[in-house]
């Protein structure tokens, strides 16, 4: 498969996608928060919360997988992005690690299509340009070496993120 068709950017709500897995920008408790996390828990239903209770949280930069329950997506990969503190607290490596650990889980579960939101670019205030660059670089690196996932979809919730990803993927 050619590299080019393995990436796509769309604008919209990640919870509505028909993909094998969606990624959740969760917090360390994995027990729900605001933004995309809230939307995913609302759409997946209370069974998701029940499963998350047994996961014992998640460290920043790490990822854990659950079922998708009422979503069309079969799986949810919960990853915990870093809070932006000006770039002095290993934020870029931690965000790269979110993509790496999510993709590794996708590989292990033979996930063909995976959709990522802009991890850390909401309440966690990571600069959008830099976050998108890390997202694109890490996923490109991973898919060039692995058969799974076959397709990566970047989901932009706002026009600004949409334009940023579109430009990066054109290159
Ligand atoms: P974080 O705490 O990691 O910053 P947020 O949920 O606050 O997580 O924001 C992460 C990104 O997800 C932001 O770019 C935000 O605009 C986006 N977002 C919020 N809701 C949705 C949704 N339903 N679908 C896709 N992206 C979303």
mmCIF file of C-alpha atoms in Angstrom, residues 11-147:
data_model
loop_
_atom_site.group_PDB
_atom_site.id
_atom_site.type_symbol
_atom_site.label_atom_id
_atom_site.label_comp_id
_atom_site.label_asym_id
_atom_site.label_seq_id
_atom_site.Cartn_x
_atom_site.Cartn_y
_atom_site.Cartn_z
ATOM 1 C CA UNK A 11 -13.127 17.767 10.442
ATOM 2 C CA UNK A 12 -15.751 16.634 12.901
ATOM 3 C CA UNK A 13 -16.716 14.587 15.907
ATOM 4 C CA UNK A 14 -14.505 11.555 16.513
ATOM 5 C CA UNK A 15 -17.300 9.644 18.281
ATOM 6 C CA UNK A 16 -19.283 9.265 15.058
ATOM 7 C CA UNK A 17 -16.564 7.523 13.056
ATOM 8 C CA UNK A 18 -16.797 4.017 11.664
ATOM 9 C CA UNK A 19 -13.237 2.909 12.290
ATOM 10 C CA UNK A 20 -11.652 0.011 14.156
ATOM 11 C CA UNK A 21 -10.366 2.275 16.926
ATOM 12 C CA UNK A 22 -10.639 5.843 18.094
ATOM 13 C CA UNK A 23 -8.098 7.392 20.422
ATOM 14 C CA UNK A 24 -9.222 9.222 23.531
ATOM 15 C CA UNK A 25 -7.263 12.144 24.987
ATOM 16 C CA UNK A 26 -7.862 11.003 28.557
ATOM 17 C CA UNK A 27 -6.444 12.054 31.926
ATOM 18 C CA UNK A 28 -4.430 9.990 34.412
ATOM 19 C CA UNK A 29 -7.510 8.631 36.192
ATOM 20 C CA UNK A 30 -9.068 7.287 32.950
ATOM 21 C CA UNK A 31 -12.381 7.944 34.651
ATOM 22 C CA UNK A 32 -13.636 10.731 32.439
ATOM 23 C CA UNK A 33 -12.902 14.405 32.007
ATOM 24 C CA UNK A 34 -13.907 17.206 29.682
ATOM 25 C CA UNK A 35 -13.565 17.756 25.955
ATOM 26 C CA UNK A 36 -13.189 14.722 23.752
ATOM 27 C CA UNK A 37 -13.031 12.412 26.797
ATOM 28 C CA UNK A 38 -16.490 13.495 27.905
ATOM 29 C CA UNK A 39 -17.881 13.116 24.389
ATOM 30 C CA UNK A 40 -16.461 9.591 24.101
ATOM 31 C CA UNK A 41 -17.806 8.443 27.475
ATOM 32 C CA UNK A 42 -21.204 9.906 26.662
ATOM 33 C CA UNK A 43 -21.371 8.174 23.292
ATOM 34 C CA UNK A 44 -19.899 4.836 24.433
ATOM 35 C CA UNK A 45 -22.197 4.538 27.466
ATOM 36 C CA UNK A 46 -21.730 3.546 31.129
ATOM 37 C CA UNK A 47 -20.123 0.193 30.318
ATOM 38 C CA UNK A 48 -17.011 2.107 29.284
ATOM 39 C CA UNK A 49 -16.739 3.692 32.718
ATOM 40 C CA UNK A 50 -17.124 0.237 34.298
ATOM 41 C CA UNK A 51 -14.239 -1.146 32.265
ATOM 42 C CA UNK A 52 -12.084 1.909 32.986
ATOM 43 C CA UNK A 53 -12.590 1.411 36.738
ATOM 44 C CA UNK A 54 -10.529 -1.772 36.449
ATOM 45 C CA UNK A 55 -7.630 -0.222 34.528
ATOM 46 C CA UNK A 56 -5.967 1.483 37.488
ATOM 47 C CA UNK A 57 -5.371 4.739 35.627
ATOM 48 C CA UNK A 58 -2.672 5.481 33.099
ATOM 49 C CA UNK A 59 0.657 7.331 33.229
ATOM 50 C CA UNK A 60 1.258 10.373 31.040
ATOM 51 C CA UNK A 61 2.564 9.272 27.640
ATOM 52 C CA UNK A 62 1.133 5.750 28.071
ATOM 53 C CA UNK A 63 -1.983 4.173 26.543
ATOM 54 C CA UNK A 64 -4.574 1.541 27.458
ATOM 55 C CA UNK A 65 -7.228 -0.120 25.312
ATOM 56 C CA UNK A 66 -10.904 -0.837 25.990
ATOM 57 C CA UNK A 67 -13.888 -1.964 23.973
ATOM 58 C CA UNK A 68 -15.900 0.650 22.104
ATOM 59 C CA UNK A 69 -19.303 -0.370 23.533
ATOM 60 C CA UNK A 70 -22.024 1.809 21.946
ATOM 61 C CA UNK A 71 -19.635 3.453 19.508
ATOM 62 C CA UNK A 72 -19.287 2.232 15.937
ATOM 63 C CA UNK A 73 -15.589 1.855 16.698
ATOM 64 C CA UNK A 74 -14.689 -1.578 18.080
ATOM 65 C CA UNK A 75 -11.967 -0.238 20.374
ATOM 66 C CA UNK A 76 -11.033 2.900 22.261
ATOM 67 C CA UNK A 77 -7.359 3.551 22.919
ATOM 68 C CA UNK A 78 -7.033 5.870 25.914
ATOM 69 C CA UNK A 79 -3.854 7.886 25.990
ATOM 70 C CA UNK A 80 -2.789 10.562 28.454
ATOM 71 C CA UNK A 81 -1.186 13.599 26.887
ATOM 72 C CA UNK A 82 1.082 16.008 28.772
ATOM 73 C CA UNK A 83 -0.109 19.364 30.073
ATOM 74 C CA UNK A 84 1.862 22.098 28.281
ATOM 75 C CA UNK A 85 4.169 23.996 30.673
ATOM 76 C CA UNK A 86 6.125 25.987 28.118
ATOM 77 C CA UNK A 87 8.110 23.029 26.806
ATOM 78 C CA UNK A 88 10.321 22.590 29.850
ATOM 79 C CA UNK A 89 8.838 19.376 31.176
ATOM 80 C CA UNK A 90 9.513 16.842 28.466
ATOM 81 C CA UNK A 91 6.184 17.645 26.826
ATOM 82 C CA UNK A 92 7.269 16.896 23.255
ATOM 83 C CA UNK A 93 8.675 13.460 24.125
ATOM 84 C CA UNK A 94 5.625 12.648 26.209
ATOM 85 C CA UNK A 95 3.273 13.594 23.368
ATOM 86 C CA UNK A 96 5.347 11.537 20.915
ATOM 87 C CA UNK A 97 5.061 8.656 23.356
ATOM 88 C CA UNK A 98 1.235 8.953 23.313
ATOM 89 C CA UNK A 99 1.277 8.332 19.563
ATOM 90 C CA UNK A 100 3.870 5.555 19.816
ATOM 91 C CA UNK A 101 2.095 3.644 22.585
ATOM 92 C CA UNK A 102 -1.318 4.058 20.915
ATOM 93 C CA UNK A 103 0.032 2.778 17.606
ATOM 94 C CA UNK A 104 1.709 -0.147 19.327
ATOM 95 C CA UNK A 105 -1.636 -1.191 20.823
ATOM 96 C CA UNK A 106 -3.245 -0.783 17.401
ATOM 97 C CA UNK A 107 -0.577 -3.052 15.948
ATOM 98 C CA UNK A 108 -1.064 -5.673 18.654
ATOM 99 C CA UNK A 109 -4.827 -5.729 18.058
ATOM 100 C CA UNK A 110 -4.492 -5.765 14.262
ATOM 101 C CA UNK A 111 -6.398 -2.507 14.007
ATOM 102 C CA UNK A 112 -6.729 -1.438 10.398
ATOM 103 C CA UNK A 113 -8.167 2.039 10.809
ATOM 104 C CA UNK A 114 -7.460 4.366 13.710
ATOM 105 C CA UNK A 115 -8.617 7.927 14.346
ATOM 106 C CA UNK A 116 -6.693 10.398 16.525
ATOM 107 C CA UNK A 117 -7.948 13.660 18.020
ATOM 108 C CA UNK A 118 -5.448 16.468 18.635
ATOM 109 C CA UNK A 119 -4.133 15.020 21.902
ATOM 110 C CA UNK A 120 -3.262 17.715 24.468
ATOM 111 C CA UNK A 121 -4.393 20.585 22.222
ATOM 112 C CA UNK A 122 -7.528 21.412 24.226
ATOM 113 C CA UNK A 123 -7.539 21.865 27.982
ATOM 114 C CA UNK A 124 -3.868 20.782 28.142
ATOM 115 C CA UNK A 125 -2.877 23.804 25.959
ATOM 116 C CA UNK A 126 -0.155 22.170 23.823
ATOM 117 C CA UNK A 127 0.616 24.450 20.827
ATOM 118 C CA UNK A 128 -1.425 23.126 17.915
ATOM 119 C CA UNK A 129 1.288 23.425 15.244
ATOM 120 C CA UNK A 130 3.837 21.528 17.260
ATOM 121 C CA UNK A 131 1.320 18.908 18.394
ATOM 122 C CA UNK A 132 0.250 18.229 14.799
ATOM 123 C CA UNK A 133 3.859 17.970 13.652
ATOM 124 C CA UNK A 134 4.549 15.375 16.337
ATOM 125 C CA UNK A 135 1.352 13.504 15.442
ATOM 126 C CA UNK A 136 2.207 13.342 11.748
ATOM 127 C CA UNK A 137 5.902 12.505 12.269
ATOM 128 C CA UNK A 138 5.282 9.732 14.777
ATOM 129 C CA UNK A 139 2.480 8.083 12.807
ATOM 130 C CA UNK A 140 4.414 8.291 9.533
ATOM 131 C CA UNK A 141 7.414 6.701 11.155
ATOM 132 C CA UNK A 142 5.315 3.898 12.625
ATOM 133 C CA UNK A 143 3.277 3.009 9.561
ATOM 134 C CA UNK A 144 6.343 2.978 7.332
ATOM 135 C CA UNK A 145 7.659 0.087 9.423
ATOM 136 C CA UNK A 146 4.443 -1.796 10.243
ATOM 137 C CA UNK A 147 1.459 -3.333 8.438
#
